[in-house]
mmCIF file of C-alpha atoms in Angstrom:
data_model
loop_
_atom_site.group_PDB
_atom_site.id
_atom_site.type_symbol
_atom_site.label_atom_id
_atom_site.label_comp_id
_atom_site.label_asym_id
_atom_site.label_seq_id
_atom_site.Cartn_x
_atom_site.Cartn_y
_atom_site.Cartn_z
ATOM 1 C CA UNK A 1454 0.000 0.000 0.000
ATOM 2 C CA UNK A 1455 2.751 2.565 -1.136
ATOM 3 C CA UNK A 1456 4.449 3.830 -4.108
ATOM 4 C CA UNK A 1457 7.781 2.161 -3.811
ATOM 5 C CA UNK A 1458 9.162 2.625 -7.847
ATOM 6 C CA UNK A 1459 9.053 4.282 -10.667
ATOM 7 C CA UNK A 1460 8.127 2.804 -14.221
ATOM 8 C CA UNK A 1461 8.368 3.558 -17.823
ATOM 9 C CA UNK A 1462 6.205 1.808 -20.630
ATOM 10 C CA UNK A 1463 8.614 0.337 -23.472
ATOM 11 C CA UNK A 1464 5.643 -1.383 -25.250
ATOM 12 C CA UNK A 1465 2.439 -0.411 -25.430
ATOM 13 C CA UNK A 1466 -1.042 -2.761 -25.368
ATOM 14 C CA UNK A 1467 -0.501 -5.265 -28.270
ATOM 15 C CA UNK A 1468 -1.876 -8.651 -28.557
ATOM 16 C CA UNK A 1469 -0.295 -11.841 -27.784
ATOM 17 C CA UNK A 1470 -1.083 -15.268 -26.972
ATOM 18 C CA UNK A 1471 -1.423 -14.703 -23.670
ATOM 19 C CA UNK A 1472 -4.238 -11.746 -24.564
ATOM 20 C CA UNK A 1473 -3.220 -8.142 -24.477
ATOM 21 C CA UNK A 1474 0.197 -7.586 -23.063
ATOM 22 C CA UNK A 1475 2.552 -4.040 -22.564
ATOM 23 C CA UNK A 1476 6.127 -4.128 -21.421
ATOM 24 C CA UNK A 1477 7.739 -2.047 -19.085
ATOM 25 C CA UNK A 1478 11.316 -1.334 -17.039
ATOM 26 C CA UNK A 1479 12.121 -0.139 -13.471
ATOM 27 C CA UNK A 1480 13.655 3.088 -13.283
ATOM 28 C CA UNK A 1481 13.716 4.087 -10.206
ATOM 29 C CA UNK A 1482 13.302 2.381 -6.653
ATOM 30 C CA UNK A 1483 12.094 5.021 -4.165
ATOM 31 C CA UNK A 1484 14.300 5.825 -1.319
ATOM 32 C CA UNK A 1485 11.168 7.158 0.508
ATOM 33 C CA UNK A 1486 8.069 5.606 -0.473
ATOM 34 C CA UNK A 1487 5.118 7.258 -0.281
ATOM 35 C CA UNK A 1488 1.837 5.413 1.099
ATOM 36 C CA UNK A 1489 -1.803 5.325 0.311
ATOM 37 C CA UNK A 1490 -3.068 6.801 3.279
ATOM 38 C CA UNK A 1491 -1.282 9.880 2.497
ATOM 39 C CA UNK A 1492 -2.415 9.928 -1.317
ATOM 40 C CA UNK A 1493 -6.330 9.204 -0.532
ATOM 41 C CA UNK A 1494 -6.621 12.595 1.991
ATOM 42 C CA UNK A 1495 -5.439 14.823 -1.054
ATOM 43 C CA UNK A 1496 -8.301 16.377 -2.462
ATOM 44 C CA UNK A 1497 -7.266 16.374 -6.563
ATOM 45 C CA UNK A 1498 -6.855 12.623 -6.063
ATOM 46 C CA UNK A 1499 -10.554 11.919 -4.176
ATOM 47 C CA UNK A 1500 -12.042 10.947 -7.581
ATOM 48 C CA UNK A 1501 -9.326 8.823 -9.114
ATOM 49 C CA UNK A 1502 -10.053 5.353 -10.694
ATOM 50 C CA UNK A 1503 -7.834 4.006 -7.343
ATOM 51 C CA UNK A 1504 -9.561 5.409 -4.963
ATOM 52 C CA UNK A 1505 -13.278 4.632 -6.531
ATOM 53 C CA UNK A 1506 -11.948 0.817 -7.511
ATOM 54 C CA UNK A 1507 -11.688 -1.112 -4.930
ATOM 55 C CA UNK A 1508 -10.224 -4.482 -7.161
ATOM 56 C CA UNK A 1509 -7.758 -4.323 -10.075
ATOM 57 C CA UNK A 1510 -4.136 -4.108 -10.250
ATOM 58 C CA UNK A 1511 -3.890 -1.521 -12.971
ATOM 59 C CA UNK A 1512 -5.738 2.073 -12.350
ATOM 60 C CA UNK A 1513 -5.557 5.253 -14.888
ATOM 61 C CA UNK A 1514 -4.293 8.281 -14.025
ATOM 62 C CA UNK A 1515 -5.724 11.920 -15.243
ATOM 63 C CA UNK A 1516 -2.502 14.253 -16.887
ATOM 64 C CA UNK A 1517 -3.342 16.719 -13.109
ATOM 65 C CA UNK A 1518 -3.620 13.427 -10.556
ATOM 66 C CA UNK A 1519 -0.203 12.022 -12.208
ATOM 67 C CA UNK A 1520 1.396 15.150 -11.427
ATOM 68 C CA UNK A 1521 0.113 15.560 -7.671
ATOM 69 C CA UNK A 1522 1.496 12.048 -7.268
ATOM 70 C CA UNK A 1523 4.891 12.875 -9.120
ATOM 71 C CA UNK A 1524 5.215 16.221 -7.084
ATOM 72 C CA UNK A 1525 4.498 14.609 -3.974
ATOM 73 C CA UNK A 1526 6.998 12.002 -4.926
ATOM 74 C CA UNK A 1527 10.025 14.550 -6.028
ATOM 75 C CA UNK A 1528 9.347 16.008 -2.407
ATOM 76 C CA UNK A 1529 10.188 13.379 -0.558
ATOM 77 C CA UNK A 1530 12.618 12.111 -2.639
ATOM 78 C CA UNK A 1531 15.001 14.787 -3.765
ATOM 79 C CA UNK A 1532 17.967 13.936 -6.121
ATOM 80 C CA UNK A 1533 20.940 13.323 -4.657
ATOM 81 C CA UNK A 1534 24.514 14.293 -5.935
ATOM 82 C CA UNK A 1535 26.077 11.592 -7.867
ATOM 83 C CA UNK A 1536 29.518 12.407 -6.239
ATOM 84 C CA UNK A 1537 30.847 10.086 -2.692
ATOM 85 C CA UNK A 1538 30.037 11.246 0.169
ATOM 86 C CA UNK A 1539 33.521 12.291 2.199
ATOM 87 C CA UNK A 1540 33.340 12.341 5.917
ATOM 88 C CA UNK A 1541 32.535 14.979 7.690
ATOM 89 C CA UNK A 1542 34.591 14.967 11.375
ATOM 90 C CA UNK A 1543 34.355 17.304 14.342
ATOM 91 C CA UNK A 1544 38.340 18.756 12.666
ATOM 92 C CA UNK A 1545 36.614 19.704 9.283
ATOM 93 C CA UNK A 1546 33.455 21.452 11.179
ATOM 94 C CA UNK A 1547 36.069 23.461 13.849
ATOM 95 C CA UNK A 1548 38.924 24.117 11.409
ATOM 96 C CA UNK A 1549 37.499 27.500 10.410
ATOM 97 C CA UNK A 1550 35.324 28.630 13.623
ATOM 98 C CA UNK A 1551 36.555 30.320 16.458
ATOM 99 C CA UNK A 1552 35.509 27.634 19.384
ATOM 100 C CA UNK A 1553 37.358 25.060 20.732
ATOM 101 C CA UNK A 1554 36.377 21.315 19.604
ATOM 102 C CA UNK A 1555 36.093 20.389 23.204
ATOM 103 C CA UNK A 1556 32.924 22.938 23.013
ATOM 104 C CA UNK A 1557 31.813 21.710 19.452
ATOM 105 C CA UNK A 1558 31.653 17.937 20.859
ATOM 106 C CA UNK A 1559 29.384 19.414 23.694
ATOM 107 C CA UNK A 1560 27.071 20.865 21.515
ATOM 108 C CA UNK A 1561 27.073 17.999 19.414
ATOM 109 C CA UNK A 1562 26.348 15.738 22.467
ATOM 110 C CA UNK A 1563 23.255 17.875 23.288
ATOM 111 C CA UNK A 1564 22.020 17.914 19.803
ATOM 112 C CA UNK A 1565 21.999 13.817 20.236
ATOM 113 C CA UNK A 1566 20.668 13.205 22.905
ATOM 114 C CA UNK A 1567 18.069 16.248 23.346
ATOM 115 C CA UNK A 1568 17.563 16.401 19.108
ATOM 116 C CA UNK A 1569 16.277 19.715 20.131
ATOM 117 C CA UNK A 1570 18.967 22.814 20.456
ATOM 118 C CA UNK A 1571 18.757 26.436 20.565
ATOM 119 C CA UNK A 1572 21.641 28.852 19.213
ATOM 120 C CA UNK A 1573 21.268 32.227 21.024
ATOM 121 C CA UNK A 1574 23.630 35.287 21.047
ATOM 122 C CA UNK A 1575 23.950 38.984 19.601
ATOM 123 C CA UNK A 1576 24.163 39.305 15.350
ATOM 124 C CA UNK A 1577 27.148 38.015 13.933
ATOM 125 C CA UNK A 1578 28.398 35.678 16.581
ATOM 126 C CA UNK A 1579 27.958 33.044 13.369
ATOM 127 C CA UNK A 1580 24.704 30.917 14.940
ATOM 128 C CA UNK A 1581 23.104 29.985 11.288
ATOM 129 C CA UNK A 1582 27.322 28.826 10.048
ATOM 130 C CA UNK A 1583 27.984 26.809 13.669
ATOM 131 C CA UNK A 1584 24.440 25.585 12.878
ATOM 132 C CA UNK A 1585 25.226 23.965 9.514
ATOM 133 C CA UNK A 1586 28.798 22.612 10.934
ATOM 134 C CA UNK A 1587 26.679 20.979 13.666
ATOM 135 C CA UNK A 1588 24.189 19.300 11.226
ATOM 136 C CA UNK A 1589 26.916 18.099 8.994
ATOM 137 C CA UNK A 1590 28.708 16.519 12.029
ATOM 138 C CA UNK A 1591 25.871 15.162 13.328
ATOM 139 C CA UNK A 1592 25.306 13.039 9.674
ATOM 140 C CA UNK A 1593 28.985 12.638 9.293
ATOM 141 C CA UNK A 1594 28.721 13.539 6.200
ATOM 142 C CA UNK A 1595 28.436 17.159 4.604
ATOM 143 C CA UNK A 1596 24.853 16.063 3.099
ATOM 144 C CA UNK A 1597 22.212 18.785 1.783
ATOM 145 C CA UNK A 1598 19.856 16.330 1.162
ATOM 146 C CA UNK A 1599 19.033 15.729 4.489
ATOM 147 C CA UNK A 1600 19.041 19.079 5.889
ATOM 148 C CA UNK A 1601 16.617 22.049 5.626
ATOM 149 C CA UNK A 1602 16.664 25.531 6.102
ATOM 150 C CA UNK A 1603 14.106 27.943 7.082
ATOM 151 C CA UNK A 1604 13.461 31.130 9.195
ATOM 152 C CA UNK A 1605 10.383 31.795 11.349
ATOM 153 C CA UNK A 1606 8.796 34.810 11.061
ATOM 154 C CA UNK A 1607 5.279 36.498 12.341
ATOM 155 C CA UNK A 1608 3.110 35.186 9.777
ATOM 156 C CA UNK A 1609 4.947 31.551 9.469
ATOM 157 C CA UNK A 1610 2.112 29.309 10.570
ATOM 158 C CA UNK A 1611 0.996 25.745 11.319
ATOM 159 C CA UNK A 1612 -0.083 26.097 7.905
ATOM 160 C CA UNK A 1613 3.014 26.559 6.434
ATOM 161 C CA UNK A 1614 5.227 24.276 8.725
ATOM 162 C CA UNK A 1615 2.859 21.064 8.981
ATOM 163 C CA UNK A 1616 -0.120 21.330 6.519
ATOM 164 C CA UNK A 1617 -3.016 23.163 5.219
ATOM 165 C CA UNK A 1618 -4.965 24.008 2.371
ATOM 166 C CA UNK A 1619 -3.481 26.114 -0.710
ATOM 167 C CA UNK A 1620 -5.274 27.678 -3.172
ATOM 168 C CA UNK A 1621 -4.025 25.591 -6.440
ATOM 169 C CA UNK A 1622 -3.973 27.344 -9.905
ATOM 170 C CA UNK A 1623 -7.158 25.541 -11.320
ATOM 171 C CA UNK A 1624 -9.056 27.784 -8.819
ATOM 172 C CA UNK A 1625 -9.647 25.373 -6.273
ATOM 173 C CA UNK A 1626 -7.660 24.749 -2.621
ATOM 174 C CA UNK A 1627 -6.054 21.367 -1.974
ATOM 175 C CA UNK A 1628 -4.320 20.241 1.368
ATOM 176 C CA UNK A 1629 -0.246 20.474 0.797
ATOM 177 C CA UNK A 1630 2.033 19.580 2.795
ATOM 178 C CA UNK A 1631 4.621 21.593 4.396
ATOM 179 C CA UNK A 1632 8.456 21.390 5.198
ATOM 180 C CA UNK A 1633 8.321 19.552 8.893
ATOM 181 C CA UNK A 1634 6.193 16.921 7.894
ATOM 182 C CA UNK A 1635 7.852 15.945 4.112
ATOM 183 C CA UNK A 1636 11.055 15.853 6.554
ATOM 184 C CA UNK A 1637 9.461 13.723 8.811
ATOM 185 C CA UNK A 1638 8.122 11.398 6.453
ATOM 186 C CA UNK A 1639 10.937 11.034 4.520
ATOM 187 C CA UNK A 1640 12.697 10.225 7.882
ATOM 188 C CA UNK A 1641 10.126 7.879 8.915
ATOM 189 C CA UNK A 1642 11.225 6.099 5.290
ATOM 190 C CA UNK A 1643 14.372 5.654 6.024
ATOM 191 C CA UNK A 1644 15.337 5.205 9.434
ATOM 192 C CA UNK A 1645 19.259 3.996 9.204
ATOM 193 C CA UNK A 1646 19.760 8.198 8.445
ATOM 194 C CA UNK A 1647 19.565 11.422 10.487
ATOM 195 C CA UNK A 1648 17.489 14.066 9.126
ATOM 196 C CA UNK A 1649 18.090 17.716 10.664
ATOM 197 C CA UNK A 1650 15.619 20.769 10.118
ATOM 198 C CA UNK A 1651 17.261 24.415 10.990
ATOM 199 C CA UNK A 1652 15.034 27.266 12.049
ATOM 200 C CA UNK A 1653 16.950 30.080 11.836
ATOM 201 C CA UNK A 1654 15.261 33.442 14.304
ATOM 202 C CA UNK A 1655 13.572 30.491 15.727
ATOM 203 C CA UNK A 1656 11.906 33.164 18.575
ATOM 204 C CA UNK A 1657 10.285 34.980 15.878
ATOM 205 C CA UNK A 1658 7.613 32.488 15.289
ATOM 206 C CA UNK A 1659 4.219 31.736 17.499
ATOM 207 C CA UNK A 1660 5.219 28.340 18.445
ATOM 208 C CA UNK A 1661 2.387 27.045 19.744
ATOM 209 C CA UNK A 1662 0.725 28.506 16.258
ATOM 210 C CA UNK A 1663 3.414 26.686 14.115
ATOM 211 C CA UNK A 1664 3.339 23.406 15.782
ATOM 212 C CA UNK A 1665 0.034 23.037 16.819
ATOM 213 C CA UNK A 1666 -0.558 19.407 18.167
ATOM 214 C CA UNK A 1667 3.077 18.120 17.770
ATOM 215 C CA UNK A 1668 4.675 20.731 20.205
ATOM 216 C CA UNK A 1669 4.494 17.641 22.432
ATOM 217 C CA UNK A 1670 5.639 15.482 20.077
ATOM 218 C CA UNK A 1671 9.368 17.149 19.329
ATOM 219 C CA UNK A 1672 10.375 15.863 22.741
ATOM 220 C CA UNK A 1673 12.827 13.145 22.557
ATOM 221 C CA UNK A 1674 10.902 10.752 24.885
ATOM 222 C CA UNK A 1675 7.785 11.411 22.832
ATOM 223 C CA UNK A 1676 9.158 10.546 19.450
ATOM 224 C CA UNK A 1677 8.300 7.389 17.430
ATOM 225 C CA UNK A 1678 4.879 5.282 17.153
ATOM 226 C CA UNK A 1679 3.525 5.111 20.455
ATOM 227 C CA UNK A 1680 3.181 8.676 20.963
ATOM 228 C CA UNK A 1681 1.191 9.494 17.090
ATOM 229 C CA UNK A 1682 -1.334 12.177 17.250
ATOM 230 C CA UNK A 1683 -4.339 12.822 14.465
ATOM 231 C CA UNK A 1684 -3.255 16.131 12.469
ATOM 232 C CA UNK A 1685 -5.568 19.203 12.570
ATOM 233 C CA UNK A 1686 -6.488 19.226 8.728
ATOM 234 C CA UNK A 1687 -6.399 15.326 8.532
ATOM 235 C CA UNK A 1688 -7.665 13.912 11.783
ATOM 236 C CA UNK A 1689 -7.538 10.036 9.771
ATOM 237 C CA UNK A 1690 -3.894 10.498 9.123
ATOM 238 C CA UNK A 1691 -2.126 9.491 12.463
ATOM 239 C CA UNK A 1692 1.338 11.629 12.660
ATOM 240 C CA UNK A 1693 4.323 11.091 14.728
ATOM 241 C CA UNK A 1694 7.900 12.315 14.674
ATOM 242 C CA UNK A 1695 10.370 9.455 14.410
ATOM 243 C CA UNK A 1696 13.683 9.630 16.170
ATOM 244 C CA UNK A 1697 16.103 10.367 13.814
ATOM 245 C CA UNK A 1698 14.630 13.864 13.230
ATOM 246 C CA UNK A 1699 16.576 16.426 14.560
ATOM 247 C CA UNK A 1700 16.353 20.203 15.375
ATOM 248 C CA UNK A 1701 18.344 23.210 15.535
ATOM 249 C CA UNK A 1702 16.981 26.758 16.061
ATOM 250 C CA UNK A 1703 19.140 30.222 16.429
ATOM 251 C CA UNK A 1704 17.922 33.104 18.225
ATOM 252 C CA UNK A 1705 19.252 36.306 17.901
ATOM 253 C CA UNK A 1706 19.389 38.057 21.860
ATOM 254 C CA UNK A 1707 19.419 41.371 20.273
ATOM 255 C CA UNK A 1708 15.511 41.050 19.577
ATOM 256 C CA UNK A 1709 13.157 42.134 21.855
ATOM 257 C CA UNK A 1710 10.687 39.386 20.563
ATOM 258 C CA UNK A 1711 12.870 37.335 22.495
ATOM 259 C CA UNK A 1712 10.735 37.988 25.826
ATOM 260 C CA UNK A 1713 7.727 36.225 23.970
ATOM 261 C CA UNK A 1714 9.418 32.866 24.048
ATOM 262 C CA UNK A 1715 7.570 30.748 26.365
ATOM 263 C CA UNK A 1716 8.331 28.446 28.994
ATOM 264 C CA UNK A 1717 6.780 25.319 26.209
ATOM 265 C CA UNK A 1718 9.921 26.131 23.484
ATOM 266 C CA UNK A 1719 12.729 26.563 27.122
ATOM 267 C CA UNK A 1720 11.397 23.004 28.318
ATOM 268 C CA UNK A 1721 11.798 21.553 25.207
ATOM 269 C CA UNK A 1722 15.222 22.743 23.434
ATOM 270 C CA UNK A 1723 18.763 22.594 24.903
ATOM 271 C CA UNK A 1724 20.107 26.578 24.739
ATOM 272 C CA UNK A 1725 23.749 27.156 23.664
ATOM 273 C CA UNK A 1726 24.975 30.715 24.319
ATOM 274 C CA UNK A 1727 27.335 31.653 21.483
ATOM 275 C CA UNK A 1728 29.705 34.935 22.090
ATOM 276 C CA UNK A 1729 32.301 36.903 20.264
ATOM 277 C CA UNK A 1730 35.414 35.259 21.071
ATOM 278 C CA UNK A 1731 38.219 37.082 20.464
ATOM 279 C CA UNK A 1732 40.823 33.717 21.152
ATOM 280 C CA UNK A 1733 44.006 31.711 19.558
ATOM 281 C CA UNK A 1734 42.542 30.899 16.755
ATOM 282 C CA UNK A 1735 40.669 34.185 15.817
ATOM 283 C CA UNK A 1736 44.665 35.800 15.550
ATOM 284 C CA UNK A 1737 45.841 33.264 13.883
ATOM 285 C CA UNK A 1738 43.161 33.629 10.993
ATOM 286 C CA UNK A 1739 44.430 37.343 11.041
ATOM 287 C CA UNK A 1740 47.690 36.500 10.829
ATOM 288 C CA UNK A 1741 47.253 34.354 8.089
ATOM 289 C CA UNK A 1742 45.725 37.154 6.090
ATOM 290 C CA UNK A 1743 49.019 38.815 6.604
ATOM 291 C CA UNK A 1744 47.889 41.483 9.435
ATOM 292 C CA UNK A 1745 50.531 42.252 11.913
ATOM 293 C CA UNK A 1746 50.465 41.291 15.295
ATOM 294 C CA UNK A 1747 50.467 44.938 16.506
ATOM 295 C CA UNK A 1748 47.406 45.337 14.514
ATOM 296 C CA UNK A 1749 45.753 42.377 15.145
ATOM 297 C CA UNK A 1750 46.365 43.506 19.218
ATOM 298 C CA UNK A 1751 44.954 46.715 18.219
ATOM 299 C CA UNK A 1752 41.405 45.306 16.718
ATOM 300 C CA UNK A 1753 41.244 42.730 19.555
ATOM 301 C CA UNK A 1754 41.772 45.393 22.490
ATOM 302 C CA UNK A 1755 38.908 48.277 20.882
ATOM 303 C CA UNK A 1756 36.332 45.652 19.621
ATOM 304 C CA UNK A 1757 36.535 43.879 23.235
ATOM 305 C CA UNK A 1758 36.196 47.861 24.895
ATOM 306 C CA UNK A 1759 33.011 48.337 22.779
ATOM 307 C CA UNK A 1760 31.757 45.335 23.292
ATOM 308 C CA UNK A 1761 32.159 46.067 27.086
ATOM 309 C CA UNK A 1762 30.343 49.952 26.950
ATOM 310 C CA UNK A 1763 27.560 48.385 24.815
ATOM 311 C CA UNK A 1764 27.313 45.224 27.624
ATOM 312 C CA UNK A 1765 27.302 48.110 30.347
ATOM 313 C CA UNK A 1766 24.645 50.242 28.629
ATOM 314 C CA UNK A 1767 21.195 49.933 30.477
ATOM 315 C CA UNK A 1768 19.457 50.164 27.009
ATOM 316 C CA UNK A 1769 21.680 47.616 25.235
ATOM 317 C CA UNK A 1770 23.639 44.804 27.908
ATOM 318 C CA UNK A 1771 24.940 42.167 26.470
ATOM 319 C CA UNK A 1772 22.363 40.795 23.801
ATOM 320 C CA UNK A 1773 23.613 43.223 21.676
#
């Protein structure tokens, strides 16, 4: 009861001795199959020759229902580079940032074992790069495919994140799907992988709005089967969030937005404070740019005594 492959016709209906007969060829095994329940709640598909039929192994497609199907199918299965894969170590993702690995393997240790982080700090500490490092390391590989970007904003809703209905160019609305549960699914697919989903300005978004029913569910001791819940716009569907979905949010402290966060996102992320650091490693990626060390002393000593007025200023501190 899912699509598992792709095939193409090489022969059309002819006649044989064994009655009409057409030929075909695999071309493509799905890494993420997608199953019926999920096709029959999509409202273009409602009146398709599969879902009327209830016998038959064959079923035609309309031009519009084979391309809701095909979409739905390219979503969850996105084309991978055909290049290897080269590891991706803790050295390759701290080789270029200015923190110590000792701190990168802590971070990386709460990302496992909480799967639910928070990068907070003033603008241009780099929480969105550390962010990407910490995805890659957590795969082991530096893999696209299996991690998404987006930023939260005031108008991001549950609509946008989970699903909800979309008005479709034929005039109509039909129920889509959006980025946390294709990520999901395709996770639930295939679970030998990690999956990771950052939300960059994380604090800018209603939470409880975005996530509706599965704010629960993001916990790591409420992930998996046991713990599936009925979705808001498809209450036959039941929805959980498997284990190897992970995620990483950054918060900039410089917002005032900030205050809105409730207690529901603090109990249910891991926060990492993130801070200009001015260390070893930040001279010696000045020096090898050729700046001199007197110079290099220079720019450490007045960014670190503006950094301190602006911490010290009642209308600033040290958000900003």
């Amino acid at each position: 009861r899912k699509v598992t492959s792709l095939l193409e016709i090489t022969e059309g209906i002819r006649d044989s001795n064994q009655g009409e007969i057409f030929s075909f060829k695999k071309t493509e095994d799905l890494n993420f199959p997608v199953s019926f329940d999920e096709l029959k709640i999509i409202p273009e598909l409602q009146n398709s020759e599969v879902m009327i039929s209830s016998q038959g192994s064959l079923f035609k497609l309309t031009k519009k229902e084979f391309e809701v199907i095909m979409n739905i199918i390219a979503e969850r299965n996105p084309k991978k580079q055909d290049s290897v894969m080269e590891p991706y170590t803790i050295e390759d993702a701290t080789k270029d940032l200015f923190m110590s690995e000792d701190d990168f393997r802590v971070y990386l240790s709460l990302l496992k074992t909480k799967k639910n982080i928070v990068l907070q700090g003033p603008p241009g500490v780099g929480k969105t790069f550390v962010s990407k490092r910490l995805a890659y390391a957590l795969l082991g590989q530096k893999d696209d495919s299996n991690v998404e970007m987006i930023q939260f904003h005031q108008t991001y809703s549950y609509e946008d994140f989970i699903q909800g209905y979309r008005p479709n160019p034929d005039g109509g609305f039909s129920l889509a799907t959006g980025i946390f549960y294709n990520i999901c699914k395709r996770a639930e697919n295939n679970l030998k992988s990690k999956y990771v989903l950052v939300v960059d300005e994380i604090n800018r978004g209603n939470l409880s709005k975005i996530f509706g029913e599965l704010l629960m569910l993001i916990e790591s001791d409420k992930r998996g089967k046991d713990y599936q819940l009925s979705l808001t716009y498809s209450p036959g569907e039941k929805f959980s969030i498997p284990d190897n979905v992970y995620l990483i949010g950054t918060m900039n402290t410089s917002d005032r937005s900030i205050a809105m966060v409730d207690y529901a996102l603090r109990r249910r992320f891991s926060f990492i404070n993130l801070i200009p650091n001015f260390n070893d490693k930040f001279e010696s990626f000045l020096a090898k740019k050729g700046i001199s060390k007197k110079t290099i002393g220079s720019i450490i000593s007045k960014i670190s005594s503006l950094n301190e007025e602006i911490e010290n200023d009642d209308s600033l501190g040290d958000g900003f």
